[in-house]
XYZ file of N, CA and C in Angstrom:
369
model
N 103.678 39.202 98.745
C 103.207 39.921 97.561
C 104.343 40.788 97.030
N 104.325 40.946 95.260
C 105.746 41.564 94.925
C 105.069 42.778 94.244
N 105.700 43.697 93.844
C 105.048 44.881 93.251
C 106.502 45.277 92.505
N 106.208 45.975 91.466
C 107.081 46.391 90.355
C 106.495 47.384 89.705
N 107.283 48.599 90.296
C 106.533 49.786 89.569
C 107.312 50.601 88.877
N 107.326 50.976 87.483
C 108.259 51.598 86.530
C 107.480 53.440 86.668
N 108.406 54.329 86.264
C 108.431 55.674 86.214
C 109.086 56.004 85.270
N 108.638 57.392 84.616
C 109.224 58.215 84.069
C 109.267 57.741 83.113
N 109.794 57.869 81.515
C 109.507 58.179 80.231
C 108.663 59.077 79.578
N 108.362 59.240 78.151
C 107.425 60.346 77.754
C 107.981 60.397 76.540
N 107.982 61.900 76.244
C 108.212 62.540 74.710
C 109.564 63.504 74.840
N 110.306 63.003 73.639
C 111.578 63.767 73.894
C 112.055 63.733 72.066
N 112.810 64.595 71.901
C 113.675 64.526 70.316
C 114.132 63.789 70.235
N 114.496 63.567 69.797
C 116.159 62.764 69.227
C 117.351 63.600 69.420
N 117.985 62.782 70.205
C 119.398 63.006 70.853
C 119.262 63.531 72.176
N 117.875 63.853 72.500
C 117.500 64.099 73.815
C 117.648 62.979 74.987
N 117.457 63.204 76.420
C 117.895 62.207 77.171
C 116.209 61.843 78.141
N 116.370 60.496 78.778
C 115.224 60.383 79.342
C 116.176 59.178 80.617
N 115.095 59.373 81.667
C 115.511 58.721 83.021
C 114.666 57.983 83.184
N 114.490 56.531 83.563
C 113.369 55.718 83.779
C 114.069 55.000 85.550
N 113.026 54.671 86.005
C 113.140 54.125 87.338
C 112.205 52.991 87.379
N 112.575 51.911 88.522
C 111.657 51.093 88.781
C 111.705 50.630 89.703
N 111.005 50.961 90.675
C 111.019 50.215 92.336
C 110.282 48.844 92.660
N 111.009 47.657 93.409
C 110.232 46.411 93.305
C 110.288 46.694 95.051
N 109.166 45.770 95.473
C 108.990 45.557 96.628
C 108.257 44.387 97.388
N 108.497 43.998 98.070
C 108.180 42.414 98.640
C 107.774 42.807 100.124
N 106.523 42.006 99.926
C 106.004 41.801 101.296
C 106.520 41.081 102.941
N 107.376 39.919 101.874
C 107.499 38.922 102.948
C 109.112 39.332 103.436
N 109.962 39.183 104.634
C 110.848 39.360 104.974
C 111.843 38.439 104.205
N 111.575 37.308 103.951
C 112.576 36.066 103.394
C 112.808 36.315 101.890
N 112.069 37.307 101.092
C 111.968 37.771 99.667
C 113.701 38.564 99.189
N 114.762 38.170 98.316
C 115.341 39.033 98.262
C 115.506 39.338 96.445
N 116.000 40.332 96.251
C 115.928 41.217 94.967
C 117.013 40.516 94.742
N 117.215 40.141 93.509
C 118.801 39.241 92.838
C 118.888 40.123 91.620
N 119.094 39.706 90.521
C 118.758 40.620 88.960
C 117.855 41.668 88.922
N 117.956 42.714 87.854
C 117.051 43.457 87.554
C 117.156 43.953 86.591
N 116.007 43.783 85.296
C 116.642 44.134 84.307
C 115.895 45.273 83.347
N 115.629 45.721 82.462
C 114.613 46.550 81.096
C 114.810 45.713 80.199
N 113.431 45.848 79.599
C 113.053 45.335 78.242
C 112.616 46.333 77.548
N 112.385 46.023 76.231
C 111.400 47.002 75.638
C 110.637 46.344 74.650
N 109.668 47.353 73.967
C 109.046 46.121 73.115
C 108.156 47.594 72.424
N 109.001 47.429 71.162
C 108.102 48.515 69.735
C 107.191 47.866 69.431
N 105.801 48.585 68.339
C 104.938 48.038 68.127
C 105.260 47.125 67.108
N 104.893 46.163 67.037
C 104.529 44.970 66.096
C 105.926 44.395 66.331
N 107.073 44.480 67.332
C 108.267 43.161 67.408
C 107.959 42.627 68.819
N 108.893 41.950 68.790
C 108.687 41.159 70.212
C 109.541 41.506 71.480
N 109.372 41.759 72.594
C 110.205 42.210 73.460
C 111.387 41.991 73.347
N 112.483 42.634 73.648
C 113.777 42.612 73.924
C 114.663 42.836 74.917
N 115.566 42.413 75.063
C 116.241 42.790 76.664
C 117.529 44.400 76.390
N 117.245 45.190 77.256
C 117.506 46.162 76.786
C 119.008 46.353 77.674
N 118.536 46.179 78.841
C 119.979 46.366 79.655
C 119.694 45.527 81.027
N 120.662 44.300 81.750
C 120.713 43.635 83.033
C 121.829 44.722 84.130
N 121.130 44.544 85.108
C 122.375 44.459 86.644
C 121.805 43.417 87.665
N 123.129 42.775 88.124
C 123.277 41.810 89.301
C 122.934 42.889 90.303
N 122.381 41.543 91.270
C 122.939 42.244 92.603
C 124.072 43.081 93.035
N 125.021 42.772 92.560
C 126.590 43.528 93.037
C 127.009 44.580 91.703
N 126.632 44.607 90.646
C 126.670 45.780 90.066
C 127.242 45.699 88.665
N 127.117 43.755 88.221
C 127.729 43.676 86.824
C 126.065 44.100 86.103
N 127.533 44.518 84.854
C 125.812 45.014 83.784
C 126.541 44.470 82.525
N 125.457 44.128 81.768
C 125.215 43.890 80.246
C 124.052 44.599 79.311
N 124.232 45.160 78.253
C 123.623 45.543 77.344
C 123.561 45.516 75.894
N 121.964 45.335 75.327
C 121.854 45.394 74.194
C 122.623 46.325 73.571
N 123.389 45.584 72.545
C 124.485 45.922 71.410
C 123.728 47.718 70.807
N 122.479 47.628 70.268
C 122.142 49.067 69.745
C 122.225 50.421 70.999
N 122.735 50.053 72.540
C 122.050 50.816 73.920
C 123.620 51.310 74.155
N 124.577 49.931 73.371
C 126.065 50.538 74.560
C 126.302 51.615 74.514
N 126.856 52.671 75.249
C 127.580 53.818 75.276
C 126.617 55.273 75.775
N 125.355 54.630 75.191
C 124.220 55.468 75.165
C 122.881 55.338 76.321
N 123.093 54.185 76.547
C 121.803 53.715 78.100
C 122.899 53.445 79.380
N 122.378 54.098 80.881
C 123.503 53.574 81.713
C 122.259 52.810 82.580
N 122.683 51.498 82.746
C 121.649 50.623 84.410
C 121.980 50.505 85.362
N 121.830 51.524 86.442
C 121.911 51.572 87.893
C 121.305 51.108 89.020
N 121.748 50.871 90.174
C 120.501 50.528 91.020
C 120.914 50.561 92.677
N 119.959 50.674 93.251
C 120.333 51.408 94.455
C 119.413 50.129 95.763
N 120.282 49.281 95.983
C 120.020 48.066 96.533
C 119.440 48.211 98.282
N 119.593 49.410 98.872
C 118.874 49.815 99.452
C 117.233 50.401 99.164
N 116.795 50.769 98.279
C 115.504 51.217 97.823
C 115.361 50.455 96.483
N 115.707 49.032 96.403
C 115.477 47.959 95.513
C 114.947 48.918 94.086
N 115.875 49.457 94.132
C 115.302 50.082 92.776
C 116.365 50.851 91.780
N 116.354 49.878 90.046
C 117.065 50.281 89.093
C 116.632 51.174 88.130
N 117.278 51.983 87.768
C 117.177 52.904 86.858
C 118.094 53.010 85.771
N 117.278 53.624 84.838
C 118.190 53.275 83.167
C 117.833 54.981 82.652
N 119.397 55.693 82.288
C 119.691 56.765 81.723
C 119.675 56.708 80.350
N 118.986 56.891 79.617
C 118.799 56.804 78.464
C 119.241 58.107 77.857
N 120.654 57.998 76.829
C 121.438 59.649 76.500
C 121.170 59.570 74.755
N 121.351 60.603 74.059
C 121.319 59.901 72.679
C 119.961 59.332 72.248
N 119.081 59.889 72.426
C 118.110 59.114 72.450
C 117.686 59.323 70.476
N 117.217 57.767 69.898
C 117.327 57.619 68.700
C 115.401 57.115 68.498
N 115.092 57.644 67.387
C 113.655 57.546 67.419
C 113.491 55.662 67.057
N 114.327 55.101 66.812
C 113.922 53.574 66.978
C 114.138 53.309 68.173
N 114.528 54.152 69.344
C 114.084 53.204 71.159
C 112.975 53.821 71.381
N 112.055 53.719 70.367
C 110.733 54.277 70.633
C 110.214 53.163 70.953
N 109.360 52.908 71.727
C 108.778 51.255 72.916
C 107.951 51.638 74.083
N 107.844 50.720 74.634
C 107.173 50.584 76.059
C 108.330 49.705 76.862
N 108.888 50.549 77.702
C 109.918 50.105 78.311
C 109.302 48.939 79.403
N 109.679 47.933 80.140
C 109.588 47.151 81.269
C 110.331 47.040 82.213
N 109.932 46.930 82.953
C 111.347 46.624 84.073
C 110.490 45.557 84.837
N 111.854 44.263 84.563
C 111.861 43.223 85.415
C 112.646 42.740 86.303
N 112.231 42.246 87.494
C 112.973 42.180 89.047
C 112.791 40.525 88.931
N 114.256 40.023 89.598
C 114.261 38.921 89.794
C 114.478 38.817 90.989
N 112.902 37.738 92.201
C 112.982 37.729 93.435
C 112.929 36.243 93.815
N 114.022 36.184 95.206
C 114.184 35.268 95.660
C 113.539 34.752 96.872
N 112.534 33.508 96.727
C 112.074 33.540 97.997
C 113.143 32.556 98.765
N 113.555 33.188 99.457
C 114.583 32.116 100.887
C 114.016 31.255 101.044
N 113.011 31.116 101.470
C 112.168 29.821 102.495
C 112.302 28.873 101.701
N 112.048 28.817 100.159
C 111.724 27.897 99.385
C 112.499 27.710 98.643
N 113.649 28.429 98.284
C 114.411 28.628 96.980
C 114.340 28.504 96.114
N 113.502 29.337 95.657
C 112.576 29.974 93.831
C 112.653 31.116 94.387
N 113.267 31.808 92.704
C 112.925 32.102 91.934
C 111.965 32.533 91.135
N 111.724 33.852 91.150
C 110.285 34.263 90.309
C 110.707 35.693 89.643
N 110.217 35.614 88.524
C 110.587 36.919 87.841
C 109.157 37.734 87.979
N 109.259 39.265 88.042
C 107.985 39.707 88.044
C 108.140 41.114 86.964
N 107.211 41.711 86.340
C 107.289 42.196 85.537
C 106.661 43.676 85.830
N 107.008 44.954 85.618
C 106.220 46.282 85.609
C 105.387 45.870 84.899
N 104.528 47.689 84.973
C 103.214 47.651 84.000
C 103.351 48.325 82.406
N 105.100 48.912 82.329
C 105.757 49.215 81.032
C 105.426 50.505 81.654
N 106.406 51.305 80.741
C 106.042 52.787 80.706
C 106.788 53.352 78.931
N 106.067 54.150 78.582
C 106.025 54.774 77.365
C 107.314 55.366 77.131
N 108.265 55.569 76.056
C 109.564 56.109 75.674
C 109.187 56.469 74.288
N 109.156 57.804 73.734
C 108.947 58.301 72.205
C 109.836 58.998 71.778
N 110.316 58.757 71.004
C 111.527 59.518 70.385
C 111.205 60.091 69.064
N 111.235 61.508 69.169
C 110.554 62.077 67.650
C 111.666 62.763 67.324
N 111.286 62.601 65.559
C 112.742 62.843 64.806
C 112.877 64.265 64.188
């Protein structure tokens, strides 16, 4: 069994900063954490990928996030977090965080998804 649980966001200004976390966790011993990434998704567009990290610590990010979102992650407590600095009232969303887990035994692949957490940016 996998679990994906996102934290933290809320209400902040603009240009204010916000910290989001997301801890994944696996039941089975043979399960391992590979990718991990945020999405987000404003009302009425369609999700987007906001920022990736590998296992070993490459990252990529959405073009509107560079300079301004950092994605960390702490591969002992399977869990990434995204610094959100600069904060601009269009990364107003429901953030996600998705974990990409590997089952050994079988070799798949399964992506699993948080339950989102809220980010508001008022102007």
């Amino acid at each position: 069994q996998v679990q994906v649980v996102e934290s933290g966001g809320g209400l902040v200004q603009a240009g204010g900063s916000l910290g989001l976390s997301c801890a994944a966790s696996a039941s089975a011993s043979n399960f391992r954490i590979n990718a991990m990434a945020w999405y987000r998704q404003a009302p009425g567009k369609q999700r987007e990928l906001v920022a990736t990290i590998t296992r070993f610590g490459s990252t990529n990010y959405e073009d509107s996030v560079k300079g301004r979102f950092t994605i960390s992650r702490d591969n002992a407590k399977n869990t990434v977090y995204l610094q959100m600095n600069s904060l601009k009232p269009e990364d107003t969303a429901v953030y996600y965080c998705n974990a990409e887990i590997l089952d050994r035994s079988i070799i798949v692949t399964t992506r699993y998804w948080g339950q989102g957490t809220q980010v508001t940016v008022s102007s």
